[in-house]
Coordinates of C-alpha atoms and ligand atoms in Angstrom, one line a residue:
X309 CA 0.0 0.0 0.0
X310 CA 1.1 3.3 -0.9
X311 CA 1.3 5.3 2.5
X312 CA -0.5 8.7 2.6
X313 CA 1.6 10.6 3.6
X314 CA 5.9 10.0 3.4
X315 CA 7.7 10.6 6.7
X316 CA 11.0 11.5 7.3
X317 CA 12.8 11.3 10.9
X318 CA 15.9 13.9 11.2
X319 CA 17.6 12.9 14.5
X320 CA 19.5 15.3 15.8
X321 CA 21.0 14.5 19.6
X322 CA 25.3 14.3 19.6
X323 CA 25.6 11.2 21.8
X324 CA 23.0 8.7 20.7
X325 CA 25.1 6.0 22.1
X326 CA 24.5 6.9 25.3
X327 CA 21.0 7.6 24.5
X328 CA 18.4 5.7 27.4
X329 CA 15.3 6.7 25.4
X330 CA 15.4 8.2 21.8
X331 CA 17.3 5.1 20.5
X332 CA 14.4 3.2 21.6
X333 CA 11.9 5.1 20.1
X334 CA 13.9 5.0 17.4
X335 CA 14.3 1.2 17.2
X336 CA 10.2 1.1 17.3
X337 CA 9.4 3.1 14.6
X338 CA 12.9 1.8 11.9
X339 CA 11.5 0.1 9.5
X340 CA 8.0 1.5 9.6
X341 CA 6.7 1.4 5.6
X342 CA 6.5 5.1 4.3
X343 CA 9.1 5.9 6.7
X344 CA 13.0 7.0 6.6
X345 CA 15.0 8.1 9.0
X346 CA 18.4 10.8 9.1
X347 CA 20.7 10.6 11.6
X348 CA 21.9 14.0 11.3
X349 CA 24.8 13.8 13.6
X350 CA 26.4 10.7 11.9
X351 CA 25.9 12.7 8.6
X352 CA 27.8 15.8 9.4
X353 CA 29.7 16.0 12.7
X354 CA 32.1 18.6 11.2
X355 CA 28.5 20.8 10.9
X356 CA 29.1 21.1 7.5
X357 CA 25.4 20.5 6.4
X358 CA 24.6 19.6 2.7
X359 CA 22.5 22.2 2.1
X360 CA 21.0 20.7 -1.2
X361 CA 21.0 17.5 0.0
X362 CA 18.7 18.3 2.8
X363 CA 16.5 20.2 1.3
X364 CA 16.2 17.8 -1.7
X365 CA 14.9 15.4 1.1
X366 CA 12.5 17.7 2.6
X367 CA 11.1 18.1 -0.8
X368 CA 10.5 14.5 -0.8
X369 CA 8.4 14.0 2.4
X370 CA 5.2 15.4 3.7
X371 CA 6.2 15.3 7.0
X372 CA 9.1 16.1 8.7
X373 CA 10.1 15.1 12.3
X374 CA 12.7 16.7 14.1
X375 CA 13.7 14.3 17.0
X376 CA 16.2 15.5 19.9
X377 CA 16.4 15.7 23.2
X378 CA 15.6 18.8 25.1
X379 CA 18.7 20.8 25.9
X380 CA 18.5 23.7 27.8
X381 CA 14.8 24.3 26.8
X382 CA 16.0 24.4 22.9
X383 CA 17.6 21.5 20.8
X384 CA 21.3 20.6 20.8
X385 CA 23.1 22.9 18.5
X386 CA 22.8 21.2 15.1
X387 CA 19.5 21.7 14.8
X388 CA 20.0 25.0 15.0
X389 CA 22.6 24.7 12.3
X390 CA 20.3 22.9 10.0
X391 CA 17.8 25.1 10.4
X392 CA 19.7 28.4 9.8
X393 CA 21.4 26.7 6.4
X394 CA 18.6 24.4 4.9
X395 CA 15.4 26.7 5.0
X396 CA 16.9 29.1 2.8
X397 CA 15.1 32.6 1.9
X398 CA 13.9 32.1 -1.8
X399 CA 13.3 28.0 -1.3
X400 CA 11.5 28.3 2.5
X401 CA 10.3 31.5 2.9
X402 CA 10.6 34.7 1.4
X403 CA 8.2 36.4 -1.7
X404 CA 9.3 33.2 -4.3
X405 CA 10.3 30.5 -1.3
X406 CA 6.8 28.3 -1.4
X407 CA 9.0 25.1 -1.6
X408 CA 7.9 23.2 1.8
X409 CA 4.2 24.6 1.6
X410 CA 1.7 22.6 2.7
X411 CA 3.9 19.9 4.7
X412 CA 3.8 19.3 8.3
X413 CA 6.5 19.3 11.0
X414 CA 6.8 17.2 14.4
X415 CA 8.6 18.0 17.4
X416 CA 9.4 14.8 19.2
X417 CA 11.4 15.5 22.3
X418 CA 12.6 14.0 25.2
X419 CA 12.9 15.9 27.9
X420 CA 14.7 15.4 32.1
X421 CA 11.9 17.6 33.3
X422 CA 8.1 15.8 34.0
X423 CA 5.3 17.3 32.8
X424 CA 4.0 18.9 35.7
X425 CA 7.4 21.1 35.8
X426 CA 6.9 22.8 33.0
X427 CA 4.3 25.9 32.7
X428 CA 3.9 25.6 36.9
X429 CA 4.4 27.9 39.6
X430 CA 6.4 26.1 41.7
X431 CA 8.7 24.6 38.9
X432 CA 9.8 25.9 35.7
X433 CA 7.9 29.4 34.3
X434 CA 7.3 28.2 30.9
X435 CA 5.2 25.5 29.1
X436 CA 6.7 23.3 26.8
X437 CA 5.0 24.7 24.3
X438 CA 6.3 28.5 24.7
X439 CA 9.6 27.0 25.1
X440 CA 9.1 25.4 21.3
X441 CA 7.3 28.8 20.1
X442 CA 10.7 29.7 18.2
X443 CA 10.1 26.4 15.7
X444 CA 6.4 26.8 15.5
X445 CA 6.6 30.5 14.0
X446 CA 9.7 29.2 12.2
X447 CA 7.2 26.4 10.3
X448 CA 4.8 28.4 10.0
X449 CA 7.3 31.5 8.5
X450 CA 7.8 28.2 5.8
X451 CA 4.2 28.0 5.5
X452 CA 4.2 24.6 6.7
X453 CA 2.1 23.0 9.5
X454 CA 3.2 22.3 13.0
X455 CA 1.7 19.8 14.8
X456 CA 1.6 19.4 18.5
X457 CA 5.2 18.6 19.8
X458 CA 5.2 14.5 20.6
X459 CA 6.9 14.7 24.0
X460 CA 8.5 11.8 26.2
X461 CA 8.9 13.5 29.9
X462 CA 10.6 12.8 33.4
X463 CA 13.7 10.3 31.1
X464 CA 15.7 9.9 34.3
X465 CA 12.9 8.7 36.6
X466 CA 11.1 5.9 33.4
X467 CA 11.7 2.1 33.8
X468 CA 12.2 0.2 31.0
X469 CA 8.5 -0.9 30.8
X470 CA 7.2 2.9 30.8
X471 CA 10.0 3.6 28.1
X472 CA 8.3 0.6 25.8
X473 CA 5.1 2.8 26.6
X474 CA 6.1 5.6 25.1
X475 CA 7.7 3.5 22.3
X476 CA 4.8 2.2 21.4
X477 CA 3.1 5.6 21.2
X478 CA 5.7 6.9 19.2
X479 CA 4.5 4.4 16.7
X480 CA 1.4 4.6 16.8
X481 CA 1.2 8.4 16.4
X482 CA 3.8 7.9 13.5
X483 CA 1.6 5.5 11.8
X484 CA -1.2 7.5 12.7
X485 CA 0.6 10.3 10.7
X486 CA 1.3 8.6 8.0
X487 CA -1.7 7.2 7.3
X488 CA -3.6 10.1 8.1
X489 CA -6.0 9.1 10.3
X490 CA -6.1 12.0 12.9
X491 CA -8.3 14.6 11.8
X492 CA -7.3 18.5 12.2
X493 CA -10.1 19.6 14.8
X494 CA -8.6 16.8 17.0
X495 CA -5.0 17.4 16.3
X496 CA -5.9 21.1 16.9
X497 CA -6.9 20.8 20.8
X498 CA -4.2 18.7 22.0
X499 CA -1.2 20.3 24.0
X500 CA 0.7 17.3 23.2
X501 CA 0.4 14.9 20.2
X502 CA 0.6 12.0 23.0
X503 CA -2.9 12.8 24.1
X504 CA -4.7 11.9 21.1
X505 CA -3.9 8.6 22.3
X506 CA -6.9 7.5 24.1
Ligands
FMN1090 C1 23.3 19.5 27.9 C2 22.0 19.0 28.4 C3 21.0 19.9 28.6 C4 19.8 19.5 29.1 N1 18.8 20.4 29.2 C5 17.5 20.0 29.6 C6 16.5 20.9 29.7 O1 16.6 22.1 29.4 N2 15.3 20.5 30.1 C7 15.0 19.2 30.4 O2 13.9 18.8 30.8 N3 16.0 18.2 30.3 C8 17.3 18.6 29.9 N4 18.3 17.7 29.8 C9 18.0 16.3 30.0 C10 17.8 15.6 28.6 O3 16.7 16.2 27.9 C11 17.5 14.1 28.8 O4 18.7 13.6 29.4 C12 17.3 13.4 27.5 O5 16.1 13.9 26.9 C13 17.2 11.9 27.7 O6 17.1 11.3 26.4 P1 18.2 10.3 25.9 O7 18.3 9.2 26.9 O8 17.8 9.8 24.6 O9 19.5 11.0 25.8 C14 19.5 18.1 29.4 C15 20.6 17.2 29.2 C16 21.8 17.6 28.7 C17 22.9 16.6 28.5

């Protein structure tokens, strides 16, 4: 079957061999039909980004995950990096850069802090969803879609069974994705993508 939408996954976290949970959400959704996977690190760990290579991938997808860890309430650096070089003015944004409109971007992070932290008075000011504000209005600057951010919480404190949990929602939401089966009103309301999971 011919998916309904193509997926790519852009990994970007600098030590994924010490990784406790992105290399197994990773492991659950490689080899998913309709989906590919960059490891962004392995590609270019001098930072020097092909700039047409990348973009000739996003070209070829629908949806585009960027997967990292949460460092410092932002991504590791690379990101950063990839941004700033692939979603050039003229082929992203800008009057003639309509190259990526109409595709959809996931966030898919992994973050120390739990859930309850985040956007609380007596833990950290923001929401995880301010913090990620700067990608959003960078998607939507591309005239792309951002969906809500798929977010694994509290890393240090999960056993391995509640990591297979969030495994297994990482796939499903992927699948989900791919085969379109989430409709806008309900991806609209949700904080997270997690809690279209019933
Ligand atoms: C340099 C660095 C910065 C971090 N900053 C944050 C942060 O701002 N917020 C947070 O919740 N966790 C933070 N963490 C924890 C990581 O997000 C967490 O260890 C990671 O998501 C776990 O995933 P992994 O096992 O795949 O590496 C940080 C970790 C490192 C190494």
């Amino acid at each position: 079957m011919v998916p309904k939408n193509k997926i790519v996954i852009l990994v970007f976290h600098p030590v994924l061999h010490k990784s406790r949970i992105n290399r197994v959400l990773l492991n659950a959704v490689e080899g998913l039909e309709g989906v590919s996977i960059r490891y962004i690190y392995d590609l270019y760990p001098d930072y020097q980004i092909d700039i047409k290579a990348e973009q000739e991938v996003l070209l070829n997808h629908d949806i585009i995950v960027w997967q990292h860890p949460l460092y410092w309430y932002s991504s590791p650096s690379l990101l950063k990096e990839w941004i700033d070089l692939v979603l050039e003015h003229g082929f992203a944004y800008g009057k003639s850069g309509r190259a990526l409109e109409g595709k959809s971007v996931l966030t898919a992070i992994t973050s120390g802090g739990r859930r309850d932290a985040y956007g609380s008075d007596k833990g950290l000011k923001f929401s995880i969803r301010n913090l990620l504000a700067p990608f959003e209005q960078t998607v939507c600057l591309c005239r792309m879609r951002y969906l809500p951010p798929f977010v694994t919480h509290g890393t240090h404190l999960l056993k391995s069974d509640q990591i297979e949990k969030a495994a297994e929602d990482y796939v499903r939401i992927i699948e989900g994705l791919r085969d379109g089966t989430f409709s806008d009103d309900d991806l609209e309301k949700q904080e997270y993508i997690n809690d279209i999971i019933p």
